[in-house]
Amino acid sequence: MSESAAHVVPLRTYVLILTILMALTATTIWVAFQDYGPLNNVIALTIAVTKMTLVILFFMHVRYATRLTWLVVVAGVVWLIFLIGILMSDYFSRGWLGVPGK
Amino acid sequence: MSSVHGPAGHGGAAHPPLAHHFETLEQQRQSTSLGMWVFLVTEIMFFGGLFAVYVVYRNMFHEAFDVASHHLNVRLGGINTAVLIASSFTMAMAVRGAQMGKRGATAAFLVLTMLLGFTFLGIKAVEYRHKFEERLFPGPGFQFQTHATADLAAGGGRGGGSHHAPSGVSPHTEVVDPRHARIFFSIYFAMTGLHALHMVVGAGLLAWLLKPTLAGRFGPAYHDPVECVGLYWHFVDIVWIFLFPLLYLIGRH
């Protein structure tokens, strides 16, 4: 049953991912104390999304998973973007028309 | 282990872990992790609703959130982030051990992951106690002393009924309403509390894995339970990866 054995990720890869995740954590803390104006949020979220992607791809083995798993994972993230994106489009545009009782 | 619909090549008799409705262990493993991912998508939407609440209120009460965030301890939060990332690494190593059939290493990494999980919860408990002592828990005794740049009296607010307006007023002139800071702490306790609850469940799952691991049930062909608990643990780690900057690191500059 050799063909049924799961893909074993090399130890080096895991250690590398751990190191990058720790470095990104230190970076996000450091950046938070600098003043980049509205860019602070963008940088913090970019780092968080990068960390999430690394965890999903390597620790959670999605890089080595079937296409169906890829589809489910991506669909989950896309639906989350729908949830927050459409909600915010409502909240941001509410004041535009001056409708009473907004 | 009689199979009614399994075609030739069915490995049920040779491999007891193979359920009768799967043809091969590989198919079983892929189905198991796919099922786990479907569950995790429901968890994404579950936490996603709370993140949406956060996004809406942070945009409404931007200044209050920045000021309230200063009451969280970046040092403890940062240490906890590192602890959780380390636990994700040990969890990945436990799964790796199970994949290679190393029962001793797997068990050791499972215990290590659990210990890091308890370290996280311990630090979280210390943080919660501080918040209760500072009367920042959004209960009846909630008290918020604003130390905004304007340093205006607490409770000033922006006057009747207009608190639903997005914060378009220029910062520094805005008064931080304690009620808005209270919303921040409600979200803080709801999200970190729910996250901590997931950690407790995760620790229980890790303990549940120990017995079959030590009994040598897991190896290259079958290690699905370890893989699934790993996926769950990493998911909980990802939730914290977002909670940390969004709750602790806003408005620090």
mmCIF file of C-alpha atoms in Angstrom:
data_model
loop_
_atom_site.group_PDB
_atom_site.id
_atom_site.type_symbol
_atom_site.label_atom_id
_atom_site.label_comp_id
_atom_site.label_asym_id
_atom_site.label_seq_id
_atom_site.Cartn_x
_atom_site.Cartn_y
_atom_site.Cartn_z
ATOM 1 C CA MET A 1 0.000 0.000 0.000
ATOM 2 C CA SER A 2 2.887 2.356 -0.637
ATOM 3 C CA GLU A 3 0.795 4.521 -2.944
ATOM 4 C CA SER A 4 -1.656 5.149 -0.119
ATOM 5 C CA ALA A 5 0.917 6.647 2.256
ATOM 6 C CA ALA A 6 0.397 10.348 2.920
ATOM 7 C CA HIS A 7 2.915 12.961 1.859
ATOM 8 C CA VAL A 8 5.363 13.520 4.704
ATOM 9 C CA VAL A 9 6.549 17.135 4.777
ATOM 10 C CA PRO A 10 10.333 17.405 5.372
ATOM 11 C CA LEU A 11 11.388 18.585 8.825
ATOM 12 C CA ARG A 12 13.352 21.448 7.238
ATOM 13 C CA THR A 13 10.150 22.856 5.739
ATOM 14 C CA TYR A 14 8.353 22.871 9.091
ATOM 15 C CA VAL A 15 11.279 24.564 10.850
ATOM 16 C CA LEU A 16 11.488 27.149 8.065
ATOM 17 C CA ILE A 17 7.755 27.909 8.318
ATOM 18 C CA LEU A 18 8.032 28.204 12.112
ATOM 19 C CA THR A 19 10.913 30.666 11.730
ATOM 20 C CA ILE A 20 9.055 32.773 9.170
ATOM 21 C CA LEU A 21 5.898 32.836 11.328
ATOM 22 C CA MET A 22 7.881 33.990 14.378
ATOM 23 C CA ALA A 23 9.700 36.644 12.322
ATOM 24 C CA LEU A 24 6.393 37.911 10.906
ATOM 25 C CA THR A 25 4.952 38.118 14.436
ATOM 26 C CA ALA A 26 7.894 40.242 15.557
ATOM 27 C CA THR A 27 7.516 42.379 12.413
ATOM 28 C CA THR A 28 3.813 43.020 12.943
ATOM 29 C CA ILE A 29 4.449 44.120 16.566
ATOM 30 C CA TRP A 30 7.285 46.417 15.486
ATOM 31 C CA VAL A 31 5.260 47.945 12.637
ATOM 32 C CA ALA A 32 2.327 48.613 14.995
ATOM 33 C CA PHE A 33 4.480 51.070 16.974
ATOM 34 C CA GLN A 34 5.523 53.019 13.848
ATOM 35 C CA ASP A 35 3.249 55.619 12.323
ATOM 36 C CA TYR A 36 2.418 54.831 8.709
ATOM 37 C CA GLY A 37 -1.038 56.400 8.856
ATOM 38 C CA PRO A 38 -3.715 54.289 7.193
ATOM 39 C CA LEU A 39 -0.994 51.930 5.948
ATOM 40 C CA ASN A 40 -0.659 50.480 9.471
ATOM 41 C CA ASN A 41 -3.888 48.533 8.981
ATOM 42 C CA VAL A 42 -2.895 47.398 5.506
ATOM 43 C CA ILE A 43 0.504 46.139 6.703
ATOM 44 C CA ALA A 44 -0.973 44.369 9.757
ATOM 45 C CA LEU A 45 -3.604 42.587 7.656
ATOM 46 C CA THR A 46 -1.113 41.700 4.905
ATOM 47 C CA ILE A 47 1.147 40.069 7.494
ATOM 48 C CA ALA A 48 -1.803 38.225 9.078
ATOM 49 C CA VAL A 49 -2.983 36.937 5.684
ATOM 50 C CA THR A 50 0.585 35.838 4.835
ATOM 51 C CA LYS A 51 0.836 33.935 8.125
ATOM 52 C CA MET A 52 -2.575 32.340 7.535
ATOM 53 C CA THR A 53 -1.540 31.262 4.032
ATOM 54 C CA LEU A 54 1.684 29.665 5.301
ATOM 55 C CA VAL A 55 -0.177 27.756 8.040
ATOM 56 C CA ILE A 56 -2.838 26.547 5.576
ATOM 57 C CA LEU A 57 -0.400 25.518 2.852
ATOM 58 C CA PHE A 58 2.213 23.766 4.974
ATOM 59 C CA PHE A 59 1.008 22.973 8.499
ATOM 60 C CA MET A 60 -2.434 22.050 7.192
ATOM 61 C CA HIS A 61 -0.985 20.241 4.149
ATOM 62 C CA VAL A 62 -3.239 21.972 1.628
ATOM 63 C CA ARG A 63 -0.267 22.422 -0.698
ATOM 64 C CA TYR A 64 -0.173 18.622 -0.994
ATOM 65 C CA ALA A 65 -3.941 18.043 -0.884
ATOM 66 C CA THR A 66 -6.420 17.182 -3.629
ATOM 67 C CA ARG A 67 -7.979 19.812 -5.876
ATOM 68 C CA LEU A 68 -11.308 19.246 -4.171
ATOM 69 C CA THR A 69 -9.770 20.276 -0.839
ATOM 70 C CA TRP A 70 -8.287 23.376 -2.513
ATOM 71 C CA LEU A 71 -11.737 24.255 -3.816
ATOM 72 C CA VAL A 72 -13.371 23.920 -0.378
ATOM 73 C CA VAL A 73 -10.672 25.999 1.321
ATOM 74 C CA VAL A 74 -10.788 28.767 -1.289
ATOM 75 C CA ALA A 75 -14.610 28.748 -1.238
ATOM 76 C CA GLY A 76 -14.537 29.241 2.529
ATOM 77 C CA VAL A 77 -12.265 32.272 2.253
ATOM 78 C CA VAL A 78 -14.263 33.709 -0.685
ATOM 79 C CA TRP A 79 -17.514 33.408 1.289
ATOM 80 C CA LEU A 80 -15.907 35.225 4.204
ATOM 81 C CA ILE A 81 -14.909 38.029 1.804
ATOM 82 C CA PHE A 82 -18.525 38.136 0.562
ATOM 83 C CA LEU A 83 -19.789 38.402 4.133
ATOM 84 C CA ILE A 84 -17.528 41.263 5.149
ATOM 85 C CA GLY A 85 -17.382 42.960 1.728
ATOM 86 C CA ILE A 86 -21.136 43.168 1.160
ATOM 87 C CA LEU A 87 -21.770 44.116 4.786
ATOM 88 C CA MET A 88 -19.268 46.982 4.562
ATOM 89 C CA SER A 89 -20.604 48.173 1.199
ATOM 90 C CA ASP A 90 -23.922 48.617 3.023
ATOM 91 C CA TYR A 91 -22.493 50.429 6.041
ATOM 92 C CA PHE A 92 -20.241 52.709 3.986
ATOM 93 C CA SER A 93 -22.921 53.717 1.490
ATOM 94 C CA ARG A 94 -25.751 54.265 3.987
ATOM 95 C CA GLY A 95 -25.190 57.986 4.385
ATOM 96 C CA TRP A 96 -24.944 58.711 0.670
ATOM 97 C CA LEU A 97 -28.603 59.269 -0.168
ATOM 98 C CA GLY A 98 -29.738 61.098 2.939
ATOM 99 C CA VAL A 99 -32.666 58.762 3.423
ATOM 100 C CA PRO A 100 -34.548 59.517 6.664
ATOM 101 C CA GLY A 101 -34.186 56.893 9.357
ATOM 102 C CA LYS A 102 -30.910 55.523 8.031
ATOM 103 C CA MET B 1 -16.571 -6.433 7.397
ATOM 104 C CA SER B 2 -18.799 -7.623 4.592
ATOM 105 C CA SER B 3 -19.083 -5.204 1.753
ATOM 106 C CA VAL B 4 -22.084 -5.094 -0.519
ATOM 107 C CA HIS B 5 -21.002 -2.445 -2.976
ATOM 108 C CA GLY B 6 -17.232 -2.588 -2.808
ATOM 109 C CA PRO B 7 -15.713 -3.819 -6.066
ATOM 110 C CA ALA B 8 -12.705 -6.094 -6.322
ATOM 111 C CA GLY B 9 -9.583 -4.855 -4.639
ATOM 112 C CA HIS B 10 -11.409 -3.949 -1.466
ATOM 113 C CA GLY B 11 -8.964 -3.865 1.391
ATOM 114 C CA GLY B 12 -11.403 -4.032 4.283
ATOM 115 C CA ALA B 13 -10.265 -7.364 5.669
ATOM 116 C CA ALA B 14 -6.561 -6.561 5.452
ATOM 117 C CA HIS B 15 -6.847 -3.105 6.985
ATOM 118 C CA PRO B 16 -9.224 -2.896 9.933
ATOM 119 C CA PRO B 17 -9.154 0.952 10.003
ATOM 120 C CA LEU B 18 -10.675 1.029 6.518
ATOM 121 C CA ALA B 19 -14.400 1.719 6.787
ATOM 122 C CA HIS B 20 -16.596 -0.424 4.546
ATOM 123 C CA HIS B 21 -17.843 2.509 2.453
ATOM 124 C CA PHE B 22 -14.335 3.395 1.216
ATOM 125 C CA GLU B 23 -12.393 1.492 -1.395
ATOM 126 C CA THR B 24 -8.876 2.404 -0.338
ATOM 127 C CA LEU B 25 -7.202 3.955 2.667
ATOM 128 C CA GLU B 26 -6.103 6.836 0.463
ATOM 129 C CA GLN B 27 -9.696 7.556 -0.549
ATOM 130 C CA GLN B 28 -10.702 7.324 3.105
ATOM 131 C CA ARG B 29 -7.943 9.711 4.154
ATOM 132 C CA GLN B 30 -8.814 12.263 1.475
ATOM 133 C CA SER B 31 -12.505 12.081 2.348
ATOM 134 C CA THR B 32 -11.750 12.485 6.046
ATOM 135 C CA SER B 33 -9.628 15.590 5.598
ATOM 136 C CA LEU B 34 -12.144 17.003 3.092
ATOM 137 C CA GLY B 35 -14.924 16.493 5.651
ATOM 138 C CA MET B 36 -12.804 18.182 8.298
ATOM 139 C CA TRP B 37 -12.246 21.115 5.946
ATOM 140 C CA VAL B 38 -15.987 21.459 5.335
ATOM 141 C CA PHE B 39 -16.425 21.664 9.111
ATOM 142 C CA LEU B 40 -13.638 24.244 9.303
ATOM 143 C CA VAL B 41 -15.409 26.350 6.652
ATOM 144 C CA THR B 42 -18.440 26.489 8.967
ATOM 145 C CA GLU B 43 -16.016 27.609 11.684
ATOM 146 C CA ILE B 44 -14.617 30.285 9.349
ATOM 147 C CA MET B 45 -18.149 31.634 8.892
ATOM 148 C CA PHE B 46 -18.830 31.319 12.651
ATOM 149 C CA PHE B 47 -15.818 33.426 13.595
ATOM 150 C CA GLY B 48 -16.339 35.454 10.407
ATOM 151 C CA GLY B 49 -19.613 36.826 11.781
ATOM 152 C CA LEU B 50 -17.760 38.105 14.835
ATOM 153 C CA PHE B 51 -14.980 39.574 12.690
ATOM 154 C CA ALA B 52 -17.703 41.350 10.695
ATOM 155 C CA VAL B 53 -19.098 42.807 13.931
ATOM 156 C CA TYR B 54 -15.602 44.002 14.754
ATOM 157 C CA VAL B 55 -15.104 45.626 11.338
ATOM 158 C CA VAL B 56 -18.442 47.462 11.506
ATOM 159 C CA TYR B 57 -17.954 48.844 15.021
ATOM 160 C CA ARG B 58 -14.310 49.691 14.529
ATOM 161 C CA ASN B 59 -15.282 51.834 11.546
ATOM 162 C CA MET B 60 -18.075 53.482 13.536
ATOM 163 C CA PHE B 61 -16.043 54.181 16.673
ATOM 164 C CA HIS B 62 -12.522 54.294 15.344
ATOM 165 C CA GLU B 63 -11.071 56.576 18.020
ATOM 166 C CA ALA B 64 -12.705 54.720 20.934
ATOM 167 C CA PHE B 65 -11.341 51.396 19.639
ATOM 168 C CA ASP B 66 -7.821 52.821 19.361
ATOM 169 C CA VAL B 67 -7.948 54.162 22.913
ATOM 170 C CA ALA B 68 -9.554 51.009 24.357
ATOM 171 C CA SER B 69 -6.964 48.823 22.613
ATOM 172 C CA HIS B 70 -4.249 50.551 24.672
ATOM 173 C CA HIS B 71 -5.620 48.800 27.755
ATOM 174 C CA LEU B 72 -4.594 45.410 26.358
ATOM 175 C CA ASN B 73 -1.143 44.076 27.203
ATOM 176 C CA VAL B 74 0.914 43.809 23.983
ATOM 177 C CA ARG B 75 3.695 41.937 25.789
ATOM 178 C CA LEU B 76 1.401 39.160 27.055
ATOM 179 C CA GLY B 77 -0.503 39.074 23.773
ATOM 180 C CA GLY B 78 2.747 38.842 21.815
ATOM 181 C CA ILE B 79 4.086 36.040 24.015
ATOM 182 C CA ASN B 80 0.807 34.191 23.579
ATOM 183 C CA THR B 81 1.055 34.580 19.788
ATOM 184 C CA ALA B 82 4.533 33.022 19.874
ATOM 185 C CA VAL B 83 3.312 30.234 22.193
ATOM 186 C CA LEU B 84 0.444 29.427 19.844
ATOM 187 C CA ILE B 85 2.660 29.413 16.745
ATOM 188 C CA ALA B 86 5.096 27.106 18.565
ATOM 189 C CA SER B 87 2.164 24.831 19.447
ATOM 190 C CA SER B 88 1.148 24.743 15.783
ATOM 191 C CA PHE B 89 4.684 23.622 14.958
ATOM 192 C CA THR B 90 4.633 20.843 17.586
ATOM 193 C CA MET B 91 1.180 19.811 16.331
ATOM 194 C CA ALA B 92 2.533 19.567 12.781
ATOM 195 C CA MET B 93 5.399 17.488 14.165
ATOM 196 C CA ALA B 94 2.914 15.201 15.957
ATOM 197 C CA VAL B 95 1.065 14.623 12.676
ATOM 198 C CA ARG B 96 4.390 13.988 10.975
ATOM 199 C CA GLY B 97 5.318 11.456 13.667
ATOM 200 C CA ALA B 98 1.974 9.694 13.211
ATOM 201 C CA GLN B 99 2.485 9.609 9.428
ATOM 202 C CA MET B 100 5.800 7.833 9.972
ATOM 203 C CA GLY B 101 4.469 5.538 12.691
ATOM 204 C CA LYS B 102 6.774 6.894 15.401
ATOM 205 C CA ARG B 103 4.529 6.431 18.397
ATOM 206 C CA GLY B 104 6.947 7.829 21.012
ATOM 207 C CA ALA B 105 7.683 11.035 19.090
ATOM 208 C CA THR B 106 4.000 11.489 18.244
ATOM 209 C CA ALA B 107 2.935 11.149 21.871
ATOM 210 C CA ALA B 108 5.690 13.512 23.027
ATOM 211 C CA PHE B 109 4.673 16.176 20.501
ATOM 212 C CA LEU B 110 0.997 15.765 21.405
ATOM 213 C CA VAL B 111 1.821 16.359 25.082
ATOM 214 C CA LEU B 112 4.065 19.307 24.175
ATOM 215 C CA THR B 113 1.266 20.823 22.071
ATOM 216 C CA MET B 114 -1.133 20.383 24.980
ATOM 217 C CA LEU B 115 1.307 22.034 27.410
ATOM 218 C CA LEU B 116 1.756 25.012 25.064
ATOM 219 C CA GLY B 117 -2.028 25.204 24.795
ATOM 220 C CA PHE B 118 -2.338 25.346 28.582
ATOM 221 C CA THR B 119 0.431 27.973 28.708
ATOM 222 C CA PHE B 120 -1.634 30.086 26.320
ATOM 223 C CA LEU B 121 -4.763 29.640 28.442
ATOM 224 C CA GLY B 122 -2.836 30.452 31.621
ATOM 225 C CA ILE B 123 -1.509 33.711 30.189
ATOM 226 C CA LYS B 124 -5.006 34.484 28.896
ATOM 227 C CA ALA B 125 -6.393 33.932 32.419
ATOM 228 C CA VAL B 126 -3.843 36.421 33.821
ATOM 229 C CA GLU B 127 -4.922 38.962 31.196
ATOM 230 C CA TYR B 128 -8.603 38.414 31.988
ATOM 231 C CA ARG B 129 -7.940 38.905 35.715
ATOM 232 C CA HIS B 130 -6.221 42.237 35.018
ATOM 233 C CA LYS B 131 -9.198 43.359 32.944
ATOM 234 C CA PHE B 132 -11.607 42.445 35.728
ATOM 235 C CA GLU B 133 -9.456 44.310 38.266
ATOM 236 C CA GLU B 134 -9.368 47.367 35.999
ATOM 237 C CA ARG B 135 -13.171 47.098 35.734
ATOM 238 C CA LEU B 136 -12.938 46.728 31.976
ATOM 239 C CA PHE B 137 -15.204 43.685 31.768
ATOM 240 C CA PRO B 138 -18.373 44.975 30.054
ATOM 241 C CA GLY B 139 -20.601 44.051 32.983
ATOM 242 C CA PRO B 140 -22.455 46.181 35.555
ATOM 243 C CA GLY B 141 -19.186 47.414 37.122
ATOM 244 C CA PHE B 142 -17.699 48.613 33.842
ATOM 245 C CA GLN B 143 -15.698 51.818 34.164
ATOM 246 C CA PHE B 144 -13.611 53.370 31.448
ATOM 247 C CA GLN B 145 -11.323 56.316 32.142
ATOM 248 C CA THR B 146 -10.481 57.854 28.808
ATOM 249 C CA HIS B 147 -6.956 59.037 28.297
ATOM 250 C CA ALA B 148 -7.390 60.283 24.789
ATOM 251 C CA THR B 149 -5.258 63.133 23.498
ATOM 252 C CA ALA B 150 -8.118 65.537 24.073
ATOM 253 C CA ASP B 151 -8.456 64.226 27.660
ATOM 254 C CA LEU B 152 -12.031 65.350 27.948
ATOM 255 C CA ALA B 153 -14.321 64.159 30.676
ATOM 256 C CA ALA B 154 -15.657 60.655 30.286
ATOM 257 C CA GLY B 155 -19.301 60.426 29.348
ATOM 258 C CA GLY B 156 -19.219 63.541 27.230
ATOM 259 C CA GLY B 157 -20.269 61.710 24.137
ATOM 260 C CA ARG B 158 -21.315 63.455 20.994
ATOM 261 C CA GLY B 159 -24.801 64.222 22.147
ATOM 262 C CA GLY B 160 -28.135 62.522 21.772
ATOM 263 C CA GLY B 161 -28.735 59.928 19.137
ATOM 264 C CA SER B 162 -25.918 60.807 16.758
ATOM 265 C CA HIS B 163 -23.658 57.949 17.837
ATOM 266 C CA HIS B 164 -24.604 55.942 14.781
ATOM 267 C CA ALA B 165 -22.845 58.379 12.485
ATOM 268 C CA PRO B 166 -19.572 57.040 11.076
ATOM 269 C CA SER B 167 -16.589 58.760 12.637
ATOM 270 C CA GLY B 168 -16.028 61.312 9.929
ATOM 271 C CA VAL B 169 -15.092 63.970 12.470
ATOM 272 C CA SER B 170 -11.396 64.732 12.448
ATOM 273 C CA PRO B 171 -9.502 62.822 15.137
ATOM 274 C CA HIS B 172 -8.062 64.500 18.234
ATOM 275 C CA THR B 173 -11.126 66.690 18.557
ATOM 276 C CA GLU B 174 -13.319 63.646 19.108
ATOM 277 C CA VAL B 175 -14.394 62.621 22.573
ATOM 278 C CA VAL B 176 -14.098 58.942 23.387
ATOM 279 C CA ASP B 177 -17.401 57.713 24.699
ATOM 280 C CA PRO B 178 -17.004 54.993 27.369
ATOM 281 C CA ARG B 179 -19.992 53.217 25.826
ATOM 282 C CA HIS B 180 -18.012 52.824 22.609
ATOM 283 C CA ALA B 181 -14.974 51.517 24.497
ATOM 284 C CA ARG B 182 -17.357 49.096 26.166
ATOM 285 C CA ILE B 183 -18.291 47.729 22.734
ATOM 286 C CA PHE B 184 -14.588 47.103 22.112
ATOM 287 C CA PHE B 185 -14.292 45.108 25.335
ATOM 288 C CA SER B 186 -17.502 43.196 24.590
ATOM 289 C CA ILE B 187 -15.980 42.142 21.274
ATOM 290 C CA TYR B 188 -12.633 41.422 22.960
ATOM 291 C CA PHE B 189 -14.172 39.107 25.565
ATOM 292 C CA ALA B 190 -16.563 37.440 23.102
ATOM 293 C CA MET B 191 -13.890 36.678 20.511
ATOM 294 C CA THR B 192 -10.980 35.747 22.791
ATOM 295 C CA GLY B 193 -13.399 33.809 25.028
ATOM 296 C CA LEU B 194 -14.733 31.825 22.093
ATOM 297 C CA HIS B 195 -11.177 31.285 20.910
ATOM 298 C CA ALA B 196 -10.133 30.064 24.378
ATOM 299 C CA LEU B 197 -13.108 27.694 24.395
ATOM 300 C CA HIS B 198 -11.825 26.245 21.133
ATOM 301 C CA MET B 199 -8.408 25.805 22.749
ATOM 302 C CA VAL B 200 -9.962 23.855 25.646
ATOM 303 C CA VAL B 201 -11.770 21.593 23.162
ATOM 304 C CA GLY B 202 -8.477 21.185 21.254
ATOM 305 C CA ALA B 203 -6.638 20.171 24.417
ATOM 306 C CA GLY B 204 -9.349 17.564 25.061
ATOM 307 C CA LEU B 205 -8.932 16.215 21.524
ATOM 308 C CA LEU B 206 -5.152 15.967 22.006
ATOM 309 C CA ALA B 207 -5.673 13.984 25.216
ATOM 310 C CA TRP B 208 -8.105 11.729 23.357
ATOM 311 C CA LEU B 209 -5.383 10.961 20.766
ATOM 312 C CA LEU B 210 -2.803 9.838 23.322
ATOM 313 C CA LYS B 211 -4.172 6.357 24.026
ATOM 314 C CA PRO B 212 -4.449 5.168 20.402
ATOM 315 C CA THR B 213 -1.076 6.785 19.656
ATOM 316 C CA LEU B 214 0.668 4.855 22.436
ATOM 317 C CA ALA B 215 -1.180 1.703 21.356
ATOM 318 C CA GLY B 216 0.457 2.066 17.939
ATOM 319 C CA ARG B 217 -2.783 2.555 16.036
ATOM 320 C CA PHE B 218 -1.336 5.213 13.714
ATOM 321 C CA GLY B 219 1.132 4.749 10.900
ATOM 322 C CA PRO B 220 1.772 5.633 7.246
ATOM 323 C CA ALA B 221 -1.503 4.074 6.086
ATOM 324 C CA TYR B 222 -3.812 5.339 8.805
ATOM 325 C CA HIS B 223 -3.419 8.494 10.904
ATOM 326 C CA ASP B 224 -6.647 10.346 10.048
ATOM 327 C CA PRO B 225 -7.647 11.300 13.611
ATOM 328 C CA VAL B 226 -4.264 12.944 14.252
ATOM 329 C CA GLU B 227 -4.472 14.782 10.929
ATOM 330 C CA CYS B 228 -8.002 16.067 11.713
ATOM 331 C CA VAL B 229 -7.134 17.255 15.213
ATOM 332 C CA GLY B 230 -4.083 18.928 13.646
ATOM 333 C CA LEU B 231 -6.283 20.762 11.117
ATOM 334 C CA TYR B 232 -8.527 21.923 13.961
ATOM 335 C CA TRP B 233 -5.577 23.105 16.077
ATOM 336 C CA HIS B 234 -4.032 25.045 13.176
ATOM 337 C CA PHE B 235 -7.391 26.665 12.445
ATOM 338 C CA VAL B 236 -7.606 27.904 16.033
ATOM 339 C CA ASP B 237 -4.063 29.248 15.617
ATOM 340 C CA ILE B 238 -5.121 31.143 12.472
ATOM 341 C CA VAL B 239 -8.030 32.774 14.337
ATOM 342 C CA TRP B 240 -5.526 34.103 16.884
ATOM 343 C CA ILE B 241 -3.193 35.292 14.101
ATOM 344 C CA PHE B 242 -5.996 37.727 13.180
ATOM 345 C CA LEU B 243 -7.236 38.492 16.690
ATOM 346 C CA PHE B 244 -3.817 39.605 17.912
ATOM 347 C CA PRO B 245 -3.213 42.527 15.506
ATOM 348 C CA LEU B 246 -6.894 43.504 15.356
ATOM 349 C CA LEU B 247 -7.373 43.695 19.133
ATOM 350 C CA TYR B 248 -3.937 44.404 20.605
ATOM 351 C CA LEU B 249 -2.032 46.354 17.978
ATOM 352 C CA ILE B 250 -4.442 49.041 16.774
ATOM 353 C CA GLY B 251 -3.718 52.661 17.510
ATOM 354 C CA ARG B 252 -0.307 51.989 19.085
ATOM 355 C CA HIS B 253 1.680 54.507 17.060
#
